[in-house]
Amino acid sequence: IRSPTNPALIKGSLCHAALEQMFDLEPSQRTLEHVQNLLRAEWSTRKRKSPELQELFPSVQDEREWGKSAMELLKNYFQVEDPQFVKRPNPIQREVW
């Protein structure tokens, strides 16, 4: 069942994608700044490829606030766990992990 696109679903999907990409990096590269840049890149790519995402926010300011809240979610993750100490999961175990 496909759900309609909305800001909350996209935010969760983007954060998940950025964290997943981060765990493909060497532990020393798993920093908050790096994962936030991964999120920015992922959003840019998805937005460019999907016209529906380009119209998701009524204004640039709304999109900016939404982006800040996504960055805050990633920051919260780093407060709970330091990903530099997490072993790199292999692709088969990634979803179980």
PDB file of C-alpha atoms in Angstrom:
ATOM      1  CA  ILE A   1       0.000   0.000   0.000  1.00  0.00           C
ATOM      2  CA  ARG A   2       1.513   3.277  -1.070  1.00  0.00           C
ATOM      3  CA  SER A   3       1.007   6.176   1.307  1.00  0.00           C
ATOM      4  CA  PRO A   4       0.777   9.723   0.012  1.00  0.00           C
ATOM      5  CA  THR A   5       3.983  11.661   0.332  1.00  0.00           C
ATOM      6  CA  ASN A   6       4.106  13.988   3.308  1.00  0.00           C
ATOM      7  CA  PRO A   7       6.868  15.840   5.152  1.00  0.00           C
ATOM      8  CA  ALA A   8       7.023  13.392   8.069  1.00  0.00           C
ATOM      9  CA  LEU A   9       7.437  10.320   5.847  1.00  0.00           C
ATOM     10  CA  ILE A  10      10.074  11.994   3.715  1.00  0.00           C
ATOM     11  CA  LYS A  11      11.976  13.186   6.796  1.00  0.00           C
ATOM     12  CA  GLY A  12      12.080   9.670   8.243  1.00  0.00           C
ATOM     13  CA  SER A  13      13.134   8.183   4.934  1.00  0.00           C
ATOM     14  CA  LEU A  14      15.894  10.756   4.474  1.00  0.00           C
ATOM     15  CA  CYS A  15      17.243  10.324   7.998  1.00  0.00           C
ATOM     16  CA  HIS A  16      17.236   6.555   7.563  1.00  0.00           C
ATOM     17  CA  ALA A  17      19.059   6.831   4.222  1.00  0.00           C
ATOM     18  CA  ALA A  18      21.684   9.180   5.661  1.00  0.00           C
ATOM     19  CA  LEU A  19      22.332   6.910   8.648  1.00  0.00           C
ATOM     20  CA  GLU A  20      22.522   3.877   6.388  1.00  0.00           C
ATOM     21  CA  GLN A  21      25.084   5.620   4.156  1.00  0.00           C
ATOM     22  CA  MET A  22      27.029   6.744   7.209  1.00  0.00           C
ATOM     23  CA  PHE A  23      27.535   3.148   8.338  1.00  0.00           C
ATOM     24  CA  ASP A  24      29.220   2.404   5.017  1.00  0.00           C
ATOM     25  CA  LEU A  25      31.944   4.874   6.027  1.00  0.00           C
ATOM     26  CA  GLU A  26      34.988   4.190   8.121  1.00  0.00           C
ATOM     27  CA  PRO A  27      34.242   4.747  11.833  1.00  0.00           C
ATOM     28  CA  SER A  28      36.416   7.871  12.017  1.00  0.00           C
ATOM     29  CA  GLN A  29      34.271   9.503   9.297  1.00  0.00           C
ATOM     30  CA  ARG A  30      30.985   8.906  11.126  1.00  0.00           C
ATOM     31  CA  THR A  31      30.492  12.412  12.437  1.00  0.00           C
ATOM     32  CA  LEU A  32      27.375  14.500  12.896  1.00  0.00           C
ATOM     33  CA  GLU A  33      28.571  16.973  10.294  1.00  0.00           C
ATOM     34  CA  HIS A  34      29.172  14.187   7.782  1.00  0.00           C
ATOM     35  CA  VAL A  35      25.785  12.533   8.277  1.00  0.00           C
ATOM     36  CA  GLN A  36      24.047  15.910   8.021  1.00  0.00           C
ATOM     37  CA  ASN A  37      25.817  16.477   4.700  1.00  0.00           C
ATOM     38  CA  LEU A  38      24.673  13.034   3.562  1.00  0.00           C
ATOM     39  CA  LEU A  39      21.107  14.041   4.424  1.00  0.00           C
ATOM     40  CA  ARG A  40      21.455  17.306   2.463  1.00  0.00           C
ATOM     41  CA  ALA A  41      22.792  15.426  -0.566  1.00  0.00           C
ATOM     42  CA  GLU A  42      20.040  12.811  -0.391  1.00  0.00           C
ATOM     43  CA  TRP A  43      17.344  15.500  -0.173  1.00  0.00           C
ATOM     44  CA  SER A  44      18.842  17.370  -3.111  1.00  0.00           C
ATOM     45  CA  THR A  45      18.920  14.213  -5.224  1.00  0.00           C
ATOM     46  CA  ARG A  46      15.374  13.145  -4.359  1.00  0.00           C
ATOM     47  CA  LYS A  47      13.979  16.620  -4.856  1.00  0.00           C
ATOM     48  CA  ARG A  48      15.619  16.924  -8.259  1.00  0.00           C
ATOM     49  CA  LYS A  49      14.255  13.533  -9.367  1.00  0.00           C
ATOM     50  CA  SER A  50      10.704  13.890  -8.048  1.00  0.00           C
ATOM     51  CA  PRO A  51       8.424  16.774  -9.056  1.00  0.00           C
ATOM     52  CA  GLU A  52       6.025  15.975  -6.199  1.00  0.00           C
ATOM     53  CA  LEU A  53       8.773  16.703  -3.667  1.00  0.00           C
ATOM     54  CA  GLN A  54       9.452  20.078  -5.250  1.00  0.00           C
ATOM     55  CA  GLU A  55       5.918  21.095  -4.300  1.00  0.00           C
ATOM     56  CA  LEU A  56       5.855  19.559  -0.817  1.00  0.00           C
ATOM     57  CA  PHE A  57       6.401  22.846   1.031  1.00  0.00           C
ATOM     58  CA  PRO A  58       4.450  26.071   0.546  1.00  0.00           C
ATOM     59  CA  SER A  59       7.556  28.224   1.021  1.00  0.00           C
ATOM     60  CA  VAL A  60      11.340  28.060   1.196  1.00  0.00           C
ATOM     61  CA  GLN A  61      11.090  28.987   4.883  1.00  0.00           C
ATOM     62  CA  ASP A  62       8.813  25.983   5.556  1.00  0.00           C
ATOM     63  CA  GLU A  63      11.287  23.703   3.785  1.00  0.00           C
ATOM     64  CA  ARG A  64      14.180  25.221   5.765  1.00  0.00           C
ATOM     65  CA  GLU A  65      12.400  24.637   9.103  1.00  0.00           C
ATOM     66  CA  TRP A  66      11.598  21.073   8.081  1.00  0.00           C
ATOM     67  CA  GLY A  67      15.261  20.518   7.170  1.00  0.00           C
ATOM     68  CA  LYS A  68      16.400  21.890  10.520  1.00  0.00           C
ATOM     69  CA  SER A  69      14.110  19.439  12.302  1.00  0.00           C
ATOM     70  CA  ALA A  70      15.611  16.566  10.271  1.00  0.00           C
ATOM     71  CA  MET A  71      19.086  17.714  11.300  1.00  0.00           C
ATOM     72  CA  GLU A  72      17.915  17.755  14.915  1.00  0.00           C
ATOM     73  CA  LEU A  73      16.778  14.123  14.628  1.00  0.00           C
ATOM     74  CA  LEU A  74      20.257  13.149  13.499  1.00  0.00           C
ATOM     75  CA  LYS A  75      21.780  15.165  16.343  1.00  0.00           C
ATOM     76  CA  ASN A  76      19.529  13.303  18.792  1.00  0.00           C
ATOM     77  CA  TYR A  77      20.803   9.992  17.426  1.00  0.00           C
ATOM     78  CA  PHE A  78      24.383  11.076  18.128  1.00  0.00           C
ATOM     79  CA  GLN A  79      23.438  11.938  21.703  1.00  0.00           C
ATOM     80  CA  VAL A  80      22.196   8.389  22.256  1.00  0.00           C
ATOM     81  CA  GLU A  81      24.923   6.482  20.433  1.00  0.00           C
ATOM     82  CA  ASP A  82      28.388   7.212  19.085  1.00  0.00           C
ATOM     83  CA  PRO A  83      28.420   5.555  15.653  1.00  0.00           C
ATOM     84  CA  GLN A  84      32.209   5.542  15.606  1.00  0.00           C
ATOM     85  CA  PHE A  85      32.019   2.585  18.011  1.00  0.00           C
ATOM     86  CA  VAL A  86      29.446   0.601  16.027  1.00  0.00           C
ATOM     87  CA  LYS A  87      30.846  -2.181  13.874  1.00  0.00           C
ATOM     88  CA  ARG A  88      30.047  -1.771  10.197  1.00  0.00           C
ATOM     89  CA  PRO A  89      26.997  -3.940   9.490  1.00  0.00           C
ATOM     90  CA  ASN A  90      27.058  -6.092   6.394  1.00  0.00           C
ATOM     91  CA  PRO A  91      24.259  -5.575   3.832  1.00  0.00           C
ATOM     92  CA  ILE A  92      22.378  -8.749   4.760  1.00  0.00           C
ATOM     93  CA  GLN A  93      22.322  -7.917   8.474  1.00  0.00           C
ATOM     94  CA  ARG A  94      21.694  -4.177   8.001  1.00  0.00           C
ATOM     95  CA  GLU A  95      17.904  -4.343   8.229  1.00  0.00           C
ATOM     96  CA  VAL A  96      17.993  -6.778  11.140  1.00  0.00           C
ATOM     97  CA  TRP A  97      20.499  -4.604  12.936  1.00  0.00           C
TER      98      TRP A  97
END
